[in-house]
Coordinates of C-alpha atoms and ligand atoms in Angstrom, one line a residue:
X4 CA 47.0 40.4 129.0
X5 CA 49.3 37.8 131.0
X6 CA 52.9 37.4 131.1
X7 CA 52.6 35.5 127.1
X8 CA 50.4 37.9 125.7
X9 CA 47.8 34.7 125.0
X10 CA 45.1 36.1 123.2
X11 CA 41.8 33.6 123.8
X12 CA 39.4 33.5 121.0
X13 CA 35.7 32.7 123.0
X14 CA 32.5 31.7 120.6
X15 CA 29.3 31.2 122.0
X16 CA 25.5 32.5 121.2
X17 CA 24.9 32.9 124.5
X18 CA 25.6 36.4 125.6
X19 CA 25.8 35.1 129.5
X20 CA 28.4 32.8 129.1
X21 CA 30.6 35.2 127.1
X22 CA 30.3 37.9 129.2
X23 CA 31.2 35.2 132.3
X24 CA 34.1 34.0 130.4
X25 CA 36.1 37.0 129.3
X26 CA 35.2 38.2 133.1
X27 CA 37.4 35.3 134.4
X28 CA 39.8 35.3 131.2
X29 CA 40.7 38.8 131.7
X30 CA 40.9 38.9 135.5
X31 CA 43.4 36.3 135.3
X32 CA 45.3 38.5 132.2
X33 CA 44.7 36.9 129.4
X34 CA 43.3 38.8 125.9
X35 CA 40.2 37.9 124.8
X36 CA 38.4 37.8 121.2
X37 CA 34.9 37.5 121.2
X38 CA 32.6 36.0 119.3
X39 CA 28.7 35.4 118.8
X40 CA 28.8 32.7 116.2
X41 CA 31.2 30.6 114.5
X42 CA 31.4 32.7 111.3
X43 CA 32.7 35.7 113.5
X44 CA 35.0 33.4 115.1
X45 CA 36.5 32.3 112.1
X46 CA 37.1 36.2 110.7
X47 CA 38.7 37.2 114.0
X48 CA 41.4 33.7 113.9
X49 CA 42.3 34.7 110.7
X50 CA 43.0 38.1 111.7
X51 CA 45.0 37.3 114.8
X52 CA 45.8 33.7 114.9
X53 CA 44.7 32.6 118.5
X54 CA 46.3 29.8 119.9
X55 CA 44.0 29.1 122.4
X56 CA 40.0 28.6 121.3
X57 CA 37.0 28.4 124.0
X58 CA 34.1 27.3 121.8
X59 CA 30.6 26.3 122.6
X60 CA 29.3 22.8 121.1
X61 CA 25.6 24.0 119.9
X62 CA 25.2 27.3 118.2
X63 CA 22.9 28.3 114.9
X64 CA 24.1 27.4 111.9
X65 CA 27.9 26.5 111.9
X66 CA 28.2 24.6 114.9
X67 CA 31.0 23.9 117.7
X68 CA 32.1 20.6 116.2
X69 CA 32.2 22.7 112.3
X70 CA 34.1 25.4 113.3
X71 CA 36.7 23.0 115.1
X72 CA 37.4 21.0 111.9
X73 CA 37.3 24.3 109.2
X74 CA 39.9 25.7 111.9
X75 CA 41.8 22.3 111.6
X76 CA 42.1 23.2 108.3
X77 CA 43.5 26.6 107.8
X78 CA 46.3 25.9 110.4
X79 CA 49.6 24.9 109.9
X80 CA 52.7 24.5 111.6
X81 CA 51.3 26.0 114.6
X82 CA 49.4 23.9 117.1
X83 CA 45.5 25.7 118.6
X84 CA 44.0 24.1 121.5
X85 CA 40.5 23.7 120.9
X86 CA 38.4 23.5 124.0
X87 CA 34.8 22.8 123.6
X88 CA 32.1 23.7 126.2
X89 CA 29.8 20.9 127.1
X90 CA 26.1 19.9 128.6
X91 CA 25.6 16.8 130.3
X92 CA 23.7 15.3 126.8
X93 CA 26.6 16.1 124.5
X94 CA 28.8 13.6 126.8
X95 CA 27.9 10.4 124.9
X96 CA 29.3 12.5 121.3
X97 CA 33.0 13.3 122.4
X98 CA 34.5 10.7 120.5
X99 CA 33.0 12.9 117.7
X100 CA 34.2 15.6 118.7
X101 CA 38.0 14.2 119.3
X102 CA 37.7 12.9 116.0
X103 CA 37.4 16.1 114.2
X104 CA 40.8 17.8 116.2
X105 CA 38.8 19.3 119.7
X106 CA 41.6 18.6 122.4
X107 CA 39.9 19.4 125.9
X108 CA 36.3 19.5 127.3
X109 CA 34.8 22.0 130.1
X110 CA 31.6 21.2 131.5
X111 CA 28.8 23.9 131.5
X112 CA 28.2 25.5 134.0
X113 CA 31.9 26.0 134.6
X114 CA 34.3 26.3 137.4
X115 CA 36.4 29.4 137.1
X116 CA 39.7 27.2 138.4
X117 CA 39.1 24.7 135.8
X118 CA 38.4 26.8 133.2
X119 CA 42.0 28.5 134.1
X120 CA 43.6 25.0 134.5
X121 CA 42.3 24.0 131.4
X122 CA 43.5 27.4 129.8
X123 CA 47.2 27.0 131.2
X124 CA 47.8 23.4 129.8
X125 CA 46.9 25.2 126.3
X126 CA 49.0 27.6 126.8
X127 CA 51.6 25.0 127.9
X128 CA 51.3 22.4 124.9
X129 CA 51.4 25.6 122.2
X130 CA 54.4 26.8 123.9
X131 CA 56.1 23.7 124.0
X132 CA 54.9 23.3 119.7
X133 CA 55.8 26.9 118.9
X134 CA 59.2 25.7 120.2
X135 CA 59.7 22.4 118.9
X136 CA 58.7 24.3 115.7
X137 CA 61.4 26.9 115.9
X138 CA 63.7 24.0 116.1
X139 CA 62.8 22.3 113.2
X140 CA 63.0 25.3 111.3
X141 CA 66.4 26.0 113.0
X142 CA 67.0 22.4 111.6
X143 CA 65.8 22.8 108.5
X144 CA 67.8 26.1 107.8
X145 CA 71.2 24.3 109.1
X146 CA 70.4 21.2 106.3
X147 CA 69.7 23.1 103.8
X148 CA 73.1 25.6 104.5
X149 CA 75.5 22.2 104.9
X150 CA 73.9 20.5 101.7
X151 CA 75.1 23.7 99.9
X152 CA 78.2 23.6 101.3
X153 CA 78.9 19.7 100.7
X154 CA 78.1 20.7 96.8
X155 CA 80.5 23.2 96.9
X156 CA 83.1 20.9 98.2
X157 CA 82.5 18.4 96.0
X158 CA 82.7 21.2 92.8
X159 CA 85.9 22.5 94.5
X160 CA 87.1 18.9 95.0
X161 CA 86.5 18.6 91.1
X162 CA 87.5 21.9 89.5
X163 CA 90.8 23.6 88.6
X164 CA 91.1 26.5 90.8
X165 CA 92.8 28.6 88.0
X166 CA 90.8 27.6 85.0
X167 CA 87.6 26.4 86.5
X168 CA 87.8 23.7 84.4
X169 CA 87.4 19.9 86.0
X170 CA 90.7 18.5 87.0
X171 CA 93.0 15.4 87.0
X172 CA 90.8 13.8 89.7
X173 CA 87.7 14.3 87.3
X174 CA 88.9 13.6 84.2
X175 CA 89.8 10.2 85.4
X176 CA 86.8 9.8 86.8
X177 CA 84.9 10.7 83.8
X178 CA 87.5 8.5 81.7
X179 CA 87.0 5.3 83.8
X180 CA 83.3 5.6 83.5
X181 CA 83.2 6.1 79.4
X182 CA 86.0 3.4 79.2
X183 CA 83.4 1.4 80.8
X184 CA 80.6 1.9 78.4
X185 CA 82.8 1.9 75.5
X186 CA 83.8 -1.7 76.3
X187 CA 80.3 -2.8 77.1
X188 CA 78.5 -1.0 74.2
X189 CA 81.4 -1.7 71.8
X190 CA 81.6 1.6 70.7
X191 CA 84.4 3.7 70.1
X192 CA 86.4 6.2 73.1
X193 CA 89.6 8.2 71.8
X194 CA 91.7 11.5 73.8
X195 CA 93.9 13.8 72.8
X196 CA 96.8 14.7 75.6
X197 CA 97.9 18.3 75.3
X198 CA 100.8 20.0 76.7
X199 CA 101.9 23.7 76.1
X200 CA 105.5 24.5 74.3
X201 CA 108.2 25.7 76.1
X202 CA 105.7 27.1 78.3
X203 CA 108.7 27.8 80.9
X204 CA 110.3 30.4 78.4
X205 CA 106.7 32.1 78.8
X206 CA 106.8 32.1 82.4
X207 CA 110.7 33.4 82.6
X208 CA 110.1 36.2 79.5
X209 CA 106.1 37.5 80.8
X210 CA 105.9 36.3 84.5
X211 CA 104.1 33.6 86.4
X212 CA 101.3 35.8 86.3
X213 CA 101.3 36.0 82.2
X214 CA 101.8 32.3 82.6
X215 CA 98.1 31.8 84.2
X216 CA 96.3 34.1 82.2
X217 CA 97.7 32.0 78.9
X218 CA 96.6 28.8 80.6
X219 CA 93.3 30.9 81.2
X220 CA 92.9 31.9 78.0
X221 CA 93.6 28.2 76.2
X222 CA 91.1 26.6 78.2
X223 CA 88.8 29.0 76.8
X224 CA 90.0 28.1 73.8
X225 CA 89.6 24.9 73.9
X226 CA 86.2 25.0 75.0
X227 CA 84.7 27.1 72.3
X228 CA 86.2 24.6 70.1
X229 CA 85.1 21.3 71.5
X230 CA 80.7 20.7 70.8
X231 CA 79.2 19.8 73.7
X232 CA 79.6 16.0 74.3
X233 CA 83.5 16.5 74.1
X234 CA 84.6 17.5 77.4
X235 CA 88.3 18.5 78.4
X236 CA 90.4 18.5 81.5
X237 CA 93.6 20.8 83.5
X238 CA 95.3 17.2 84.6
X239 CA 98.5 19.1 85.2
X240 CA 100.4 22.1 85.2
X241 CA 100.4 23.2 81.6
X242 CA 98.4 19.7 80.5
X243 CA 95.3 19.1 79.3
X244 CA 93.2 16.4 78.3
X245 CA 90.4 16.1 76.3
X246 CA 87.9 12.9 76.2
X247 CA 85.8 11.8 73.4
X248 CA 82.9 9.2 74.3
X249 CA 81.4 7.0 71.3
X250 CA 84.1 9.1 69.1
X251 CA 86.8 7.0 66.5
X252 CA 90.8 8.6 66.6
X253 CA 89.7 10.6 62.8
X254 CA 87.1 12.6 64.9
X255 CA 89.6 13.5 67.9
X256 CA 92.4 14.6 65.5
X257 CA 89.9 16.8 64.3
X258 CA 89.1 18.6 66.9
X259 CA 93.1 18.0 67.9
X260 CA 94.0 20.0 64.9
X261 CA 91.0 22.4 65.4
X262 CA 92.2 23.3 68.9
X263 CA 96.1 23.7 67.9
X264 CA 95.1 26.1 65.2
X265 CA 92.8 28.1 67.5
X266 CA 95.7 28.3 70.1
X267 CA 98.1 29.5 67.5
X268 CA 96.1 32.1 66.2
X269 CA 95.4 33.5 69.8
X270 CA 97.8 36.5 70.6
X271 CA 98.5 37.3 73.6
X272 CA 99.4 41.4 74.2
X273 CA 101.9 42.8 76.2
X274 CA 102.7 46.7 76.5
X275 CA 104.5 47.0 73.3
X276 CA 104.6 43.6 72.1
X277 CA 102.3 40.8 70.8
X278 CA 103.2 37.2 71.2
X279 CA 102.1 33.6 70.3
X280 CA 101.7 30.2 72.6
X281 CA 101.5 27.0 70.3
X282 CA 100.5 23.7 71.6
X283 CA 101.6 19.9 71.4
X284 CA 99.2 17.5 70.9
X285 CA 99.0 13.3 71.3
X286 CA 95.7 11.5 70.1
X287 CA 94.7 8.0 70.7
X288 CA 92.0 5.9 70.4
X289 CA 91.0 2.8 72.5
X290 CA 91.9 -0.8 70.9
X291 CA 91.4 -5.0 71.9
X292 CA 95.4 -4.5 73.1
X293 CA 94.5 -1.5 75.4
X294 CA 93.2 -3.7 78.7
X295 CA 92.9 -0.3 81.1
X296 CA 92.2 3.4 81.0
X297 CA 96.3 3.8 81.6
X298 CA 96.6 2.0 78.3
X299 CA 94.8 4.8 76.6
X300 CA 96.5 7.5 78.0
X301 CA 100.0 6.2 77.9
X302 CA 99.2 5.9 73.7
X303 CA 98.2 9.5 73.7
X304 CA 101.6 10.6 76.0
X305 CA 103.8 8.4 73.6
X306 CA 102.4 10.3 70.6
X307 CA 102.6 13.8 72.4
X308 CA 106.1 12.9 72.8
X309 CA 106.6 12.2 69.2
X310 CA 104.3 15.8 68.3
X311 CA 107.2 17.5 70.9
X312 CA 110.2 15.8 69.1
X313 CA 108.9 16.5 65.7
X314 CA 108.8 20.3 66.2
X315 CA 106.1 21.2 68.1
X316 CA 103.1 22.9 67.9
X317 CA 102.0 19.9 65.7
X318 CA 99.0 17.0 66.7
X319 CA 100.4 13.3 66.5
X320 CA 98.0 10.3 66.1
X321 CA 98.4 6.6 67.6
X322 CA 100.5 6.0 64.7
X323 CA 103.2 8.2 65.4
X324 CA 103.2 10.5 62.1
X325 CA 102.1 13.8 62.8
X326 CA 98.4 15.2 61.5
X327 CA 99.5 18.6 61.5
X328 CA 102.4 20.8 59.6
X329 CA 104.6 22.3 62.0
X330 CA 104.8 26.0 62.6
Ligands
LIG20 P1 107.8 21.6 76.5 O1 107.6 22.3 75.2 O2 108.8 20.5 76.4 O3 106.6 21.1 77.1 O4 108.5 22.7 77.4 P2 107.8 23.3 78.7 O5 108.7 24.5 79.1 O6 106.4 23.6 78.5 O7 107.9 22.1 79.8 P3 108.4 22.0 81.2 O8 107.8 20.8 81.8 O9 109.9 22.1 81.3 O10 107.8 23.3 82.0 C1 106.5 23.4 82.3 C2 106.3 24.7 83.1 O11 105.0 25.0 83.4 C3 107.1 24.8 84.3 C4 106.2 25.3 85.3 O12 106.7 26.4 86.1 C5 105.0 25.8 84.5 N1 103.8 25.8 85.2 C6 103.1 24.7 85.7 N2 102.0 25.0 86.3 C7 101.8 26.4 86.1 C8 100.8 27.3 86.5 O13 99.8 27.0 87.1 N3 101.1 28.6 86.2 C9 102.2 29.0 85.6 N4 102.3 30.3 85.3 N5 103.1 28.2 85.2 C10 103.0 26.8 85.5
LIG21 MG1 104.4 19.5 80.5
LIG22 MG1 105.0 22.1 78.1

């Protein structure tokens, strides 16, 4: 075989010209496949995928021309240089033969230099599409790794790092876009701002490390107690914020209350000790004064405030009077 280990697939029902082919084939080091009709031919390319296809034009049954354009169709991403051997009365039919995918002609009887020459410049062109292949692929591969990494970037540009829930940059994100529908479909948008009590004492008494595993373990809490279209938010430290889309202010102290309760009754363990974390919480809903997003959420700070003066672990509406008894 030469230098590229080229095998050479040769078809022909004449037993003459085979034998005269694979003589000059092999003494110049190439493989060679052999074939007495096309239907062989097309068993031994599936078996070892030739790149490079000697073929004679008139044979019994499938024919030169046949066996060109079944081959066309079984390849892919892999270019075969179909040469087709010719008589003098098959000249005025190439443009047939081009037409179906045969890419180079030799001339019976042939000369052995032109059959090599013709032989290299396949070998040369499938190189050269094996290659430009490889790089597509290469390509390809790259794309598809940087795509997956852009999507993680823009998650981690998104998430809490800590809670895995979306953060401050989201949630105003999110909140711009339903304040926008909410003032074009006229339908109702209300929050709930909540903000952890005396969280410091939990970090000075337990740790910083107790510290995350309670902000761990309330926003697991709040999520089991939100349904699905309710979505909530770490927008700061020991904050959270919970959004409501198409939802009135009795539907947010709800789930205000629902979450405050839950967060109560979850006990956190220590070695010898149990304690509990209580939250504060601010609702609002969106109204003709409110002209901006900030609107909203300054309502639902404002009534935090008041849930933090009046106690504590309490949920405050717009209007100021708390909507839950205080621990
Ligand atoms: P209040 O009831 O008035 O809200 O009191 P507070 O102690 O919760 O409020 P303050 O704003 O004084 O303290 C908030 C604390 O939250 C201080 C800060 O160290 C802590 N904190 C903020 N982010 C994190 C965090 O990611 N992990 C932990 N462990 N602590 C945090
Ligand atoms: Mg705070
Ligand atoms: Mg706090």
């Amino acid at each position: 075989m030469n230098q590229d280990g080229e095998q050479i697939l040769i078809v022909d029902d004449d037993e003459t010209t085979l034998d005269l082919l694979q003589l000059h084939l092999e003494r110049a080091g190439y493989g060679v496949l052999r074939a007495a009709n096309a239907g062989r031919a097309l068993l031994l390319f599936a078996e070892h995928c030739p790149r490079i296809i000697i073929s004679d034009w008139l044979m019994p049954g499938i024919d030169g021309l046949e066996l060109c354009s079944r081959i066309r169709d079984t390849e892919y991403n892999r270019l075969i240089y179909f040469v087709m051997l010719t008589i003098q009365s098959e000249k005025d039919r190439l443009m047939e033969a081009f037409d179906v995918g045969v890419d180079d002609f030799l001339s019976k009887p042939f000369h052995e230099g032109e059959l090599l020459a013709r032989v290299r410049a396949g070998c040369r062109l499938a190189t050269v599409c094996d290659q430009l292949s490889e790089r597509n692929q290469t390509l390809a591969r790259n794309n598809a790794e940087l795509s997956s990494l852009t999507d993680r970037l823009r998650k981690a540009a998104s998430t809490d790092e800590l809670t895995q829930l979306p953060n401050r940059r989201q949630a105003m994100t999110r909140l711009h876009e339903m304040w926008v529908y909410a003032r074009r479909t006229e339908t109702p948008l209300s929050c709930a701002m909540i903000d952890v009590d005396h969280f410091k004492n939990v970090n000075d008494q337990y740790g910083h490390l107790k510290g995350d595993e309670v902000l761990q373990k309330l926003s697991q809490v709040l999520i089991t107690s939100l349904r699905a279209s309710d979505t909530v938010y770490r927008i700061g430290g020991e904050e959270f914020l919970l959004l409501f889309p198409r939802e009135g202010v009795e539907h947010a102290l709800v789930c205000a209350e629902r979450c405050r309760g839950a967060m109560e009754a979850a006990v956190f363990a220590d070695p010898g000790r149990t304690h509990a974390v209580t939250v504060s919480v601010g609702v609002a809903e969106r109204n003709a004064e409110m002209s901006t997003p900030d609107d909203l959420l300054n309502c639902a700070d404002a009534a935090l405030y008041r849930a933090k003066e009046a106690g504590r672990n309490t949920v405050v509406g717009p209007d100021g009077s708390p909507a839950s008894a205080v621990a």
